[in-house]
Coordinates of C-alpha atoms in Angstrom, one line a residue:
M1 CA 35.5 5.9 -64.1
S2 CA 32.7 6.5 -66.3
G3 CA 29.0 7.0 -65.4
H4 CA 26.3 9.7 -65.1
R5 CA 25.6 9.9 -61.4
R6 CA 26.9 12.4 -59.1
H7 CA 30.5 11.6 -57.9
A8 CA 30.4 10.6 -54.3
P9 CA 32.8 12.0 -51.7
D10 CA 36.0 9.9 -51.8
W11 CA 35.8 9.0 -48.0
V12 CA 32.3 7.4 -48.8
I13 CA 33.9 5.1 -51.6
L14 CA 36.9 4.4 -49.4
S15 CA 34.6 3.3 -46.6
L16 CA 32.7 1.1 -48.8
A17 CA 35.6 -0.7 -50.3
C18 CA 37.1 -1.1 -46.9
L19 CA 33.9 -2.6 -45.4
A20 CA 33.7 -5.2 -48.2
Q21 CA 37.4 -6.2 -47.8
F22 CA 36.9 -6.5 -44.0
M23 CA 34.1 -8.8 -44.6
V24 CA 36.1 -11.0 -47.0
I25 CA 39.2 -11.3 -44.7
L26 CA 37.1 -11.5 -41.5
D27 CA 35.4 -14.8 -42.8
I28 CA 38.7 -16.5 -43.2
S29 CA 39.5 -16.2 -39.6
I30 CA 36.2 -15.9 -37.7
V31 CA 35.3 -19.5 -38.0
N32 CA 38.4 -20.8 -36.1
V33 CA 37.2 -20.3 -32.6
A34 CA 33.8 -21.6 -33.5
L35 CA 35.1 -25.0 -34.9
P36 CA 34.5 -27.1 -31.8
S37 CA 30.7 -25.8 -31.6
I38 CA 30.3 -26.5 -35.3
Q39 CA 31.8 -29.9 -34.9
R40 CA 29.3 -30.7 -32.1
D41 CA 26.2 -29.4 -33.8
L42 CA 26.7 -30.8 -37.3
H43 CA 28.7 -33.9 -36.5
F44 CA 31.9 -33.2 -38.3
S45 CA 34.7 -35.7 -37.8
Q46 CA 38.1 -34.5 -36.6
T47 CA 39.4 -34.7 -40.3
S48 CA 36.3 -33.4 -42.0
L49 CA 36.2 -30.4 -39.9
Q50 CA 38.9 -28.7 -41.8
W51 CA 36.5 -28.4 -44.7
V52 CA 34.8 -25.5 -42.9
V53 CA 38.0 -23.5 -43.6
N54 CA 39.2 -25.3 -46.8
A55 CA 36.0 -25.0 -48.7
Y56 CA 36.3 -21.2 -48.5
T57 CA 40.0 -21.0 -49.2
L58 CA 39.9 -23.3 -52.1
T59 CA 37.2 -21.5 -54.1
F60 CA 38.7 -18.1 -53.0
A61 CA 42.1 -19.1 -54.3
G62 CA 40.8 -20.7 -57.5
F63 CA 38.7 -17.8 -58.6
L64 CA 40.6 -14.8 -57.2
L65 CA 42.5 -13.9 -60.3
L66 CA 39.3 -14.5 -62.5
G67 CA 37.5 -12.1 -60.3
G68 CA 40.0 -9.4 -60.9
R69 CA 39.8 -10.0 -64.5
A70 CA 36.0 -9.8 -64.4
A71 CA 36.1 -6.4 -62.6
D72 CA 38.2 -4.9 -65.4
L73 CA 36.1 -6.4 -68.2
Y74 CA 32.5 -6.0 -66.9
G75 CA 32.6 -3.0 -64.7
R76 CA 33.9 -2.6 -61.1
R77 CA 30.5 -1.5 -59.8
R78 CA 28.7 -4.3 -61.3
I79 CA 31.1 -7.1 -60.2
F80 CA 31.4 -5.5 -56.6
I81 CA 27.6 -5.8 -56.3
L82 CA 27.6 -9.3 -57.6
G83 CA 30.3 -10.3 -55.3
L84 CA 28.5 -8.8 -52.3
G85 CA 25.3 -10.6 -53.4
I86 CA 26.9 -14.0 -53.7
F87 CA 28.7 -13.6 -50.3
S88 CA 25.7 -12.4 -48.5
L89 CA 23.4 -15.1 -49.8
A90 CA 25.9 -17.8 -49.1
S91 CA 26.3 -16.5 -45.5
L92 CA 22.5 -16.8 -45.0
V93 CA 22.4 -20.3 -46.4
G94 CA 25.4 -21.2 -44.2
G95 CA 23.9 -19.9 -41.1
F96 CA 20.8 -22.1 -41.6
S97 CA 22.8 -25.3 -42.3
Q98 CA 21.5 -28.4 -41.0
N99 CA 24.4 -30.7 -41.7
S100 CA 28.0 -30.7 -42.7
T101 CA 27.5 -31.0 -46.4
M102 CA 25.2 -27.8 -46.4
L103 CA 27.8 -25.8 -44.5
T104 CA 30.5 -27.1 -46.5
A105 CA 28.8 -26.0 -49.8
A106 CA 27.7 -22.7 -48.3
R107 CA 31.4 -21.9 -47.4
A108 CA 32.5 -22.8 -50.9
A109 CA 30.0 -20.3 -52.4
Q110 CA 31.2 -17.7 -49.8
G111 CA 34.7 -18.1 -51.1
L112 CA 33.5 -17.7 -54.8
G113 CA 31.8 -14.4 -53.5
G114 CA 34.9 -13.3 -51.8
A115 CA 37.0 -14.0 -54.9
V116 CA 34.8 -11.8 -57.0
L117 CA 34.4 -9.1 -54.3
S118 CA 38.0 -8.7 -53.2
P119 CA 39.8 -7.7 -56.4
A120 CA 36.8 -5.2 -57.1
T121 CA 37.5 -3.3 -53.9
L122 CA 41.2 -2.7 -54.8
T123 CA 40.3 -1.6 -58.4
I124 CA 37.7 0.7 -57.3
L125 CA 40.3 2.4 -55.0
I126 CA 42.8 2.5 -57.8
T127 CA 40.4 4.2 -60.2
T128 CA 39.0 6.6 -57.6
F129 CA 42.1 8.0 -56.1
S130 CA 44.8 9.6 -58.2
E131 CA 48.5 8.6 -58.0
G132 CA 50.4 10.1 -55.1
K133 CA 49.6 10.7 -51.5
A134 CA 45.8 10.3 -51.9
R135 CA 46.2 6.8 -53.3
S136 CA 48.9 5.7 -51.0
R137 CA 46.9 6.9 -48.0
A138 CA 43.7 5.0 -49.4
L139 CA 45.6 1.9 -49.9
G140 CA 47.2 2.1 -46.6
I141 CA 43.9 2.3 -44.9
W142 CA 42.5 -0.5 -47.1
S143 CA 45.6 -2.8 -46.1
A144 CA 45.1 -1.8 -42.5
V145 CA 41.4 -2.7 -42.4
A146 CA 42.2 -5.9 -44.2
G147 CA 44.8 -6.7 -41.4
A148 CA 42.2 -5.7 -38.8
G149 CA 39.7 -8.1 -40.3
G150 CA 42.1 -11.0 -39.7
A151 CA 42.8 -10.0 -36.1
A152 CA 39.2 -9.2 -35.3
G153 CA 37.9 -12.6 -36.7
A154 CA 39.0 -14.6 -33.7
L155 CA 37.5 -12.0 -31.2
F156 CA 34.2 -11.6 -33.0
G157 CA 34.0 -15.3 -33.5
G158 CA 34.4 -15.9 -29.8
L159 CA 31.8 -13.2 -28.9
L160 CA 29.2 -14.5 -31.3
T161 CA 29.7 -18.1 -30.5
T162 CA 29.7 -17.6 -26.7
Y163 CA 26.8 -15.3 -26.3
V164 CA 24.7 -15.9 -29.3
S165 CA 25.5 -18.9 -31.5
W166 CA 28.1 -20.0 -34.0
R167 CA 25.5 -19.5 -36.8
W168 CA 25.8 -15.7 -36.2
I169 CA 29.5 -15.8 -37.5
L170 CA 27.7 -16.3 -40.9
F171 CA 24.3 -14.3 -40.3
V172 CA 26.2 -11.3 -39.3
N173 CA 27.4 -10.8 -43.0
V174 CA 23.9 -10.5 -44.3
P175 CA 22.7 -7.1 -42.9
I176 CA 26.2 -5.7 -43.6
G177 CA 26.0 -7.0 -47.2
I178 CA 22.6 -5.5 -47.7
V179 CA 23.8 -2.0 -46.5
A180 CA 26.9 -2.3 -48.8
I181 CA 24.8 -3.2 -51.8
V182 CA 22.5 -0.2 -51.3
A183 CA 25.4 2.1 -50.9
A184 CA 27.1 0.7 -53.9
V185 CA 24.0 1.3 -56.0
A186 CA 23.7 4.9 -54.7
F187 CA 27.3 6.0 -54.8
L188 CA 29.6 3.9 -57.1
N189 CA 30.1 4.9 -60.7
E190 CA 30.6 2.3 -63.2
G191 CA 34.1 1.7 -64.6
R192 CA 36.0 -0.8 -66.6
G193 CA 39.5 -1.5 -68.0
R194 CA 40.2 -0.5 -71.7
S195 CA 41.9 -3.8 -72.5
I196 CA 41.1 -5.0 -76.0
E197 CA 41.2 -8.7 -75.0
R198 CA 37.7 -9.3 -73.5
S199 CA 38.2 -13.0 -72.5
L200 CA 37.7 -14.8 -69.1
D201 CA 39.7 -17.8 -68.4
V202 CA 36.9 -19.8 -66.9
P203 CA 38.3 -23.2 -67.8
G204 CA 41.6 -22.3 -66.1
A205 CA 39.7 -21.3 -62.9
L206 CA 37.6 -24.4 -62.9
T207 CA 40.4 -26.9 -63.5
V208 CA 42.7 -25.5 -60.9
T209 CA 39.9 -25.3 -58.2
A210 CA 38.8 -28.9 -59.0
G211 CA 42.2 -30.2 -59.1
L212 CA 43.1 -28.7 -55.8
A213 CA 39.8 -29.7 -54.2
L214 CA 40.2 -33.2 -55.3
L215 CA 43.8 -33.3 -54.1
V216 CA 42.9 -32.0 -50.6
Y217 CA 39.8 -34.5 -50.5
A218 CA 42.3 -37.4 -51.3
I219 CA 44.7 -36.3 -48.6
V220 CA 42.0 -36.0 -45.9
N221 CA 40.5 -39.4 -46.9
T222 CA 43.8 -41.1 -46.2
T223 CA 42.6 -41.5 -42.6
S224 CA 40.0 -44.1 -43.9
H225 CA 41.6 -45.1 -47.2
P226 CA 45.4 -45.6 -47.1
W227 CA 47.9 -43.9 -49.5
T228 CA 48.3 -47.1 -51.4
S229 CA 44.5 -47.9 -51.8
A230 CA 42.8 -47.8 -55.1
Q231 CA 40.3 -45.0 -54.2
T232 CA 43.3 -42.7 -53.0
L233 CA 45.5 -43.4 -55.9
I234 CA 42.5 -42.7 -58.4
M235 CA 41.8 -39.4 -56.8
L236 CA 45.3 -38.3 -56.8
G237 CA 45.7 -39.2 -60.3
A238 CA 42.5 -37.4 -61.3
A239 CA 43.8 -34.3 -59.4
A240 CA 47.1 -34.4 -61.2
V241 CA 45.4 -34.7 -64.6
L242 CA 43.4 -31.6 -63.7
L243 CA 46.3 -29.6 -62.5
V244 CA 48.4 -30.6 -65.6
A245 CA 45.3 -29.6 -67.8
F246 CA 45.4 -26.1 -66.0
V247 CA 49.0 -25.7 -66.8
V248 CA 48.4 -26.5 -70.5
I249 CA 45.4 -24.2 -70.6
E250 CA 47.4 -21.3 -69.1
G251 CA 50.4 -22.0 -71.4
R252 CA 48.7 -22.8 -74.7
V253 CA 45.0 -22.4 -74.8
A254 CA 43.8 -19.4 -72.9
R255 CA 43.9 -16.0 -74.6
A256 CA 44.0 -14.1 -71.4
P257 CA 45.4 -16.6 -68.8
L258 CA 44.8 -16.3 -65.2
M259 CA 48.5 -17.2 -64.5
P260 CA 50.8 -16.3 -67.4
L261 CA 53.5 -18.8 -67.1
R262 CA 56.1 -16.2 -68.5
L263 CA 56.0 -14.5 -65.2
F264 CA 57.8 -17.4 -63.6
R265 CA 60.8 -16.6 -65.6
S266 CA 61.5 -14.2 -62.8
R267 CA 63.6 -15.9 -60.1
A268 CA 62.3 -13.4 -57.6
L269 CA 58.6 -13.9 -58.4
S270 CA 59.0 -17.6 -58.5
G271 CA 60.9 -17.9 -55.3
A272 CA 58.4 -15.5 -53.5
N273 CA 55.5 -17.7 -54.6
L274 CA 57.1 -21.0 -53.5
I275 CA 58.0 -19.4 -50.1
M276 CA 54.4 -17.9 -49.8
L277 CA 52.9 -21.4 -50.5
L278 CA 55.1 -23.0 -47.8
V279 CA 54.2 -20.1 -45.3
G280 CA 50.5 -20.8 -46.0
V281 CA 51.0 -24.5 -45.3
A282 CA 52.2 -23.6 -41.7
L283 CA 50.2 -20.6 -40.9
F284 CA 46.6 -21.9 -41.6
A285 CA 47.3 -24.9 -39.7
M286 CA 48.6 -23.0 -36.7
F287 CA 45.5 -21.1 -36.2
F288 CA 43.3 -24.2 -36.7
L289 CA 45.3 -26.5 -34.4
V290 CA 45.7 -23.9 -31.7
S291 CA 42.0 -23.2 -31.7
L292 CA 41.4 -26.8 -31.0
Y293 CA 44.0 -27.1 -28.4
L294 CA 42.7 -24.2 -26.3
Q295 CA 39.1 -25.4 -26.4
L296 CA 39.3 -29.2 -26.4
V297 CA 42.4 -29.7 -24.2
L298 CA 42.7 -26.5 -22.1
H299 CA 38.9 -26.1 -22.0
Y300 CA 38.7 -22.5 -22.9
S301 CA 35.5 -21.1 -24.0
A302 CA 35.1 -19.6 -27.4
L303 CA 35.4 -16.0 -26.2
K304 CA 38.5 -16.8 -24.0
A305 CA 40.1 -18.7 -27.1
G306 CA 39.3 -15.6 -29.3
L307 CA 40.9 -13.2 -26.8
A308 CA 43.9 -15.6 -26.6
F309 CA 44.5 -15.0 -30.4
L310 CA 44.7 -11.2 -30.2
P311 CA 48.3 -10.9 -29.1
L312 CA 49.3 -13.3 -31.9
S313 CA 47.5 -11.1 -34.5
V314 CA 49.1 -7.9 -33.1
T315 CA 52.6 -9.3 -33.3
I316 CA 52.0 -10.0 -37.0
V317 CA 51.1 -6.4 -37.5
I318 CA 54.3 -5.4 -35.5
G319 CA 56.4 -7.7 -37.6
T320 CA 54.9 -6.3 -40.9
Q321 CA 55.8 -2.7 -39.7
V322 CA 59.3 -3.6 -38.8
A323 CA 59.9 -5.2 -42.1
S324 CA 58.5 -2.3 -44.1
R325 CA 61.2 -0.1 -42.5
L326 CA 64.1 -2.5 -43.1
V327 CA 63.4 -3.9 -46.5
D328 CA 64.8 -0.9 -48.4
K329 CA 68.2 -1.1 -46.6
L330 CA 68.6 -4.9 -46.3
G331 CA 66.7 -6.2 -49.4
P332 CA 64.0 -9.0 -49.1
R333 CA 66.1 -12.2 -48.8
P334 CA 68.0 -11.4 -45.4
L335 CA 64.7 -10.4 -43.8
L336 CA 62.9 -13.4 -45.1
Q337 CA 65.5 -15.8 -43.8
V338 CA 65.6 -14.1 -40.4
G339 CA 61.8 -14.0 -40.1
L340 CA 61.2 -17.6 -41.2
L341 CA 63.9 -19.0 -39.0
I342 CA 62.2 -17.2 -36.0
S343 CA 58.9 -18.6 -37.0
A344 CA 60.4 -22.2 -37.4
G345 CA 61.7 -21.8 -33.8
G346 CA 58.3 -20.7 -32.6
F347 CA 56.6 -23.7 -34.3
L348 CA 59.1 -26.1 -32.8
W349 CA 58.5 -24.6 -29.3
L350 CA 54.8 -25.0 -29.8
G351 CA 55.4 -28.7 -30.7
Q352 CA 56.4 -29.2 -27.0
I353 CA 53.0 -28.7 -25.6
S354 CA 51.3 -31.2 -23.3
S355 CA 47.9 -31.7 -22.0
V356 CA 48.9 -30.0 -18.7
S357 CA 50.7 -27.0 -20.4
T358 CA 49.8 -23.4 -19.6
Y359 CA 48.7 -20.8 -22.2
A360 CA 51.3 -18.3 -21.2
G361 CA 54.3 -20.6 -21.3
S362 CA 53.4 -23.0 -24.1
V363 CA 51.1 -21.1 -26.4
L364 CA 51.6 -17.3 -26.0
V365 CA 55.3 -16.9 -26.1
P366 CA 56.0 -19.4 -28.9
G367 CA 52.9 -18.1 -30.8
M368 CA 54.1 -14.5 -30.6
L369 CA 57.5 -15.6 -31.8
L370 CA 56.3 -17.3 -34.8
T371 CA 53.7 -14.7 -35.8
F372 CA 56.3 -11.9 -35.5
G373 CA 58.5 -14.0 -37.7
M374 CA 55.7 -14.4 -40.3
G375 CA 55.1 -10.7 -40.1
L376 CA 58.6 -9.9 -40.9
S377 CA 58.3 -12.2 -44.0
F378 CA 55.2 -10.8 -45.6
T379 CA 56.6 -7.4 -46.8
P380 CA 59.8 -8.9 -48.3
L381 CA 57.7 -11.5 -50.1
A382 CA 55.5 -8.8 -51.7
T383 CA 58.6 -6.8 -52.6
A384 CA 60.2 -9.8 -54.1
A385 CA 57.2 -11.0 -56.1
T386 CA 56.7 -7.5 -57.7
S387 CA 60.4 -6.5 -58.2
G388 CA 60.9 -9.0 -61.2
V389 CA 57.8 -7.8 -63.2
S390 CA 56.8 -4.7 -65.0
R391 CA 54.7 -2.1 -63.4
S392 CA 51.7 -3.0 -65.5
E393 CA 51.9 -6.6 -64.1
A394 CA 52.4 -5.7 -60.5
G395 CA 48.8 -6.3 -59.6
L396 CA 48.8 -9.7 -61.3
A397 CA 52.0 -10.6 -59.4
S398 CA 50.4 -9.5 -56.0
G399 CA 47.4 -11.6 -57.0
L400 CA 49.4 -14.6 -57.6
L401 CA 51.1 -14.2 -54.3
N402 CA 47.8 -14.2 -52.4
T403 CA 46.6 -17.2 -54.5
S404 CA 49.8 -19.1 -53.5
R405 CA 49.1 -18.3 -49.8
Q406 CA 45.5 -19.6 -50.0
I407 CA 46.6 -22.8 -52.0
G408 CA 49.4 -23.5 -49.4
G409 CA 46.9 -23.0 -46.6
S410 CA 44.4 -25.5 -48.1
I411 CA 46.9 -28.2 -48.9
G412 CA 48.8 -27.6 -45.6
L413 CA 45.7 -27.8 -43.5
A414 CA 44.7 -31.1 -45.1
V415 CA 48.3 -32.7 -44.6
L416 CA 48.9 -31.4 -41.1
V417 CA 45.3 -32.1 -39.7
T418 CA 45.5 -35.6 -41.3
L419 CA 49.0 -36.2 -39.7
A420 CA 47.6 -34.9 -36.3
T421 CA 44.7 -37.2 -36.5
D422 CA 46.7 -40.2 -37.3
R423 CA 49.1 -39.5 -34.4
T424 CA 46.0 -38.9 -32.0
R425 CA 44.5 -42.3 -33.0
A426 CA 47.8 -44.1 -32.5
V427 CA 48.4 -42.6 -29.0
L428 CA 44.8 -43.3 -28.0
A429 CA 44.9 -46.8 -29.3
G430 CA 48.1 -47.4 -27.3
A431 CA 46.7 -45.9 -24.1
T432 CA 43.5 -47.9 -24.1
H433 CA 45.4 -51.1 -24.8
H434 CA 47.5 -50.4 -21.6
G435 CA 44.3 -49.9 -19.6
V436 CA 44.5 -46.0 -19.3
P437 CA 41.2 -44.6 -18.6
L438 CA 39.6 -43.1 -21.8
G439 CA 38.8 -39.7 -20.3
S440 CA 42.4 -38.9 -19.3
A441 CA 43.8 -40.5 -22.6
V442 CA 41.8 -38.3 -24.9
G443 CA 43.5 -35.1 -23.8
D444 CA 46.9 -36.6 -24.1
A445 CA 46.2 -38.1 -27.5
L446 CA 44.7 -34.9 -28.9
T447 CA 47.8 -32.9 -27.6
A448 CA 50.1 -35.4 -29.1
G449 CA 48.4 -35.0 -32.6
Y450 CA 48.5 -31.2 -32.4
A451 CA 52.2 -31.3 -31.3
R452 CA 53.1 -33.6 -34.3
G453 CA 51.4 -30.9 -36.7
F454 CA 53.4 -28.1 -35.1
V455 CA 56.7 -30.0 -35.5
V456 CA 56.0 -30.8 -39.1
A457 CA 55.0 -27.0 -39.7
A458 CA 58.5 -26.1 -38.2
V459 CA 60.1 -28.3 -40.8
V460 CA 58.0 -26.7 -43.6
V461 CA 59.0 -23.2 -42.5
A462 CA 62.6 -24.1 -42.1
A463 CA 62.5 -25.3 -45.8
A464 CA 60.9 -22.0 -46.7
A465 CA 64.0 -20.3 -45.2
V466 CA 66.3 -22.4 -47.3
S467 CA 64.2 -21.6 -50.4
A468 CA 64.8 -17.8 -49.9
F469 CA 68.2 -18.5 -51.6
V470 CA 66.3 -18.6 -54.8
I471 CA 65.4 -15.0 -54.6
P472 CA 68.2 -12.7 -55.9
S473 CA 69.8 -10.2 -53.6
L474 CA 67.8 -7.1 -54.3
R475 CA 68.2 -3.8 -52.6
R476 CA 65.9 -0.9 -53.3
S477 CA 68.7 1.5 -54.1
A478 CA 70.2 -0.7 -56.8
A479 CA 66.8 -1.6 -58.2
T480 CA 65.6 1.9 -58.2
E481 CA 68.6 3.1 -60.0
A482 CA 68.3 0.4 -62.6
K483 CA 64.6 1.2 -63.0
V484 CA 64.8 4.9 -63.5
E485 CA 68.1 5.1 -65.4
P486 CA 67.0 6.4 -69.0
S487 CA 67.8 4.0 -71.8
V488 CA 68.7 7.0 -73.9
D489 CA 71.1 10.0 -73.3
A490 CA 68.8 12.9 -72.1
T491 CA 71.7 15.3 -72.5
D492 CA 71.6 14.8 -76.2
P493 CA 69.8 18.2 -77.4
V494 CA 68.1 16.1 -80.3
V495 CA 66.7 13.6 -77.9
G496 CA 65.8 16.4 -75.4
A497 CA 63.9 18.2 -78.2
L498 CA 62.0 15.1 -79.2
V499 CA 61.0 14.5 -75.6
L500 CA 59.8 17.9 -75.1
A501 CA 57.8 17.8 -78.3
V502 CA 56.1 14.6 -77.7
A503 CA 55.4 15.5 -74.0
S504 CA 53.9 18.8 -74.9
R505 CA 51.7 17.3 -77.5
L506 CA 50.2 14.4 -75.6
V507 CA 47.2 16.3 -74.3
E508 CA 46.5 17.9 -77.6
T509 CA 46.4 14.5 -79.4
A510 CA 43.8 12.9 -77.3
D511 CA 41.6 12.5 -80.4
G512 CA 44.4 10.6 -82.1
S513 CA 45.0 13.2 -84.7
R514 CA 48.8 12.8 -84.4
P515 CA 49.1 9.0 -84.3
A516 CA 52.8 9.0 -85.2
L517 CA 53.7 10.9 -82.0
L518 CA 51.4 8.8 -80.0
Q519 CA 53.0 5.6 -81.3
A520 CA 56.4 6.8 -80.6
A521 CA 55.5 7.7 -77.1
A522 CA 53.7 4.5 -76.6
S523 CA 56.5 2.4 -77.8
L524 CA 58.6 3.6 -74.9
V525 CA 56.4 1.4 -72.4
P526 CA 56.2 -1.8 -74.4
D527 CA 54.6 -3.8 -71.5
A528 CA 51.8 -1.3 -70.8
E529 CA 48.1 -2.1 -71.5
G530 CA 45.4 0.0 -72.8
S531 CA 44.7 2.2 -75.7
L532 CA 47.4 4.1 -77.7
H533 CA 46.6 7.3 -75.9
D534 CA 46.7 5.6 -72.5
R535 CA 50.1 4.0 -73.1
A536 CA 51.4 7.4 -74.5
T537 CA 50.2 9.2 -71.3
Q538 CA 51.8 6.5 -69.2
A539 CA 55.1 7.0 -71.2
A540 CA 54.9 10.9 -70.5
R541 CA 54.6 10.1 -66.8
E542 CA 57.2 7.4 -66.5
V543 CA 59.8 8.1 -69.2
L544 CA 59.3 11.4 -71.0
R545 CA 58.7 13.9 -68.2
P546 CA 61.9 12.8 -66.3
L547 CA 63.9 13.0 -69.6
A548 CA 62.5 16.2 -70.4
R549 CA 63.3 17.5 -67.0
Q550 CA 67.0 16.4 -67.4
A551 CA 67.1 18.1 -70.8
M552 CA 65.8 21.4 -69.4
E553 CA 68.2 21.3 -66.6
R554 CA 71.1 20.5 -68.9
A555 CA 70.0 23.4 -71.1
R556 CA 70.2 25.8 -68.1

């Protein structure tokens, strides 16, 4: 990084980045247990309530890749502070919301702030910690904190909603954000990437976000306007036009596209994103519907519902750890299929709930089963998504995977909640027609709707398991051998001499006084980005040094 201020201790920068990421992930999950309270206070309908979640995830997904690009172009510290400011201000406005429209708009602004902030936290760590154990440890802590944010969201949401007010699930971000901004100004140095192409794909971000929002809105509105109505068809058509425009912008217009279409030539990456989209469809809806079932049918308090989610969050972490130890030996595809089939079974089991079911037998066990299966799937998905691209594009591939999960979650929530609502209305209408008292009929009708959502989610996850056949059979040993195998014969003394010459001169030619040597080294990593010297240095690290080592060992 560049800058003139004194370099802060690494632990301070790590703590700051982790705190910001914790806030972003926390706010995806913290609202779930507060949904019934929000619905009562701001008069959301059963179908419109999902916008409390979807407004955040849609803008987060639509602008996530743009946020990462902005951090590289305009400086990580500057974008980090900007993201914190947007996020904190939106949280303040959301806490004071007087109606559903105001809260939905505030949540959308929060998602935008999160999309700007989250990539900046990662790039700050990458530029602060050198490669090796230090960076691996920092990224491990960052990932663990992000996971803890998801797990803690339900608990914190329950505590704040029960003992203070649901509004504090938003207000709590404000003092944390202020402290983080002050710390960022005091301790973070500025830094930006060296990419020559200084272009932001704003049209791409706007069209994909608007297209997805319109698609979700059209789906949600089918409860009042049928699929074949003029209003629904017009909205679906407009959404399709915007999404097609996004593809055209990415493929032909944008100089620095958010989503380079060439990446999808990789079967592994394409398959991983398809599966992650389907996983998002099921997982987001599960937390949403289970929260409503616990509070509206089983009459749990917000705190008790939050505590009920903790074992489910823990089993996701356990599944992830198990997968990280097996993916090298088995490859991503077998683990994916096993994990997804386990999850499908858990969803199908959840679909058998009734209004008199117990938490332990009908929610806890199937919930832990499906979340363990999801945990088994996440690491193989990340492995598959990054295995088919160059190292310089691994970050972009990971960002695409995260975007696919958010998009799948938004669409899935709209579809499954709409199906659940339709089922609830049908059961309630049938019960009242037969003279069943409204009080007892409501619980049965709500449960029937939630059960329908879980069964459809089981079908979606099973389809994801079948889709795993798209991913090539990859094993780390074979992939690693293919990756490190030199494309030239290092035992050739002429090649060895050239390698040693270039490697030994790289440091001396930082001023560009030997462009021929730099160009020769840089050409060995054609997919790398940055200046000529940066690419030559990367070549020394990835290609020249291993070859030089082989040549020296051969000479001995």
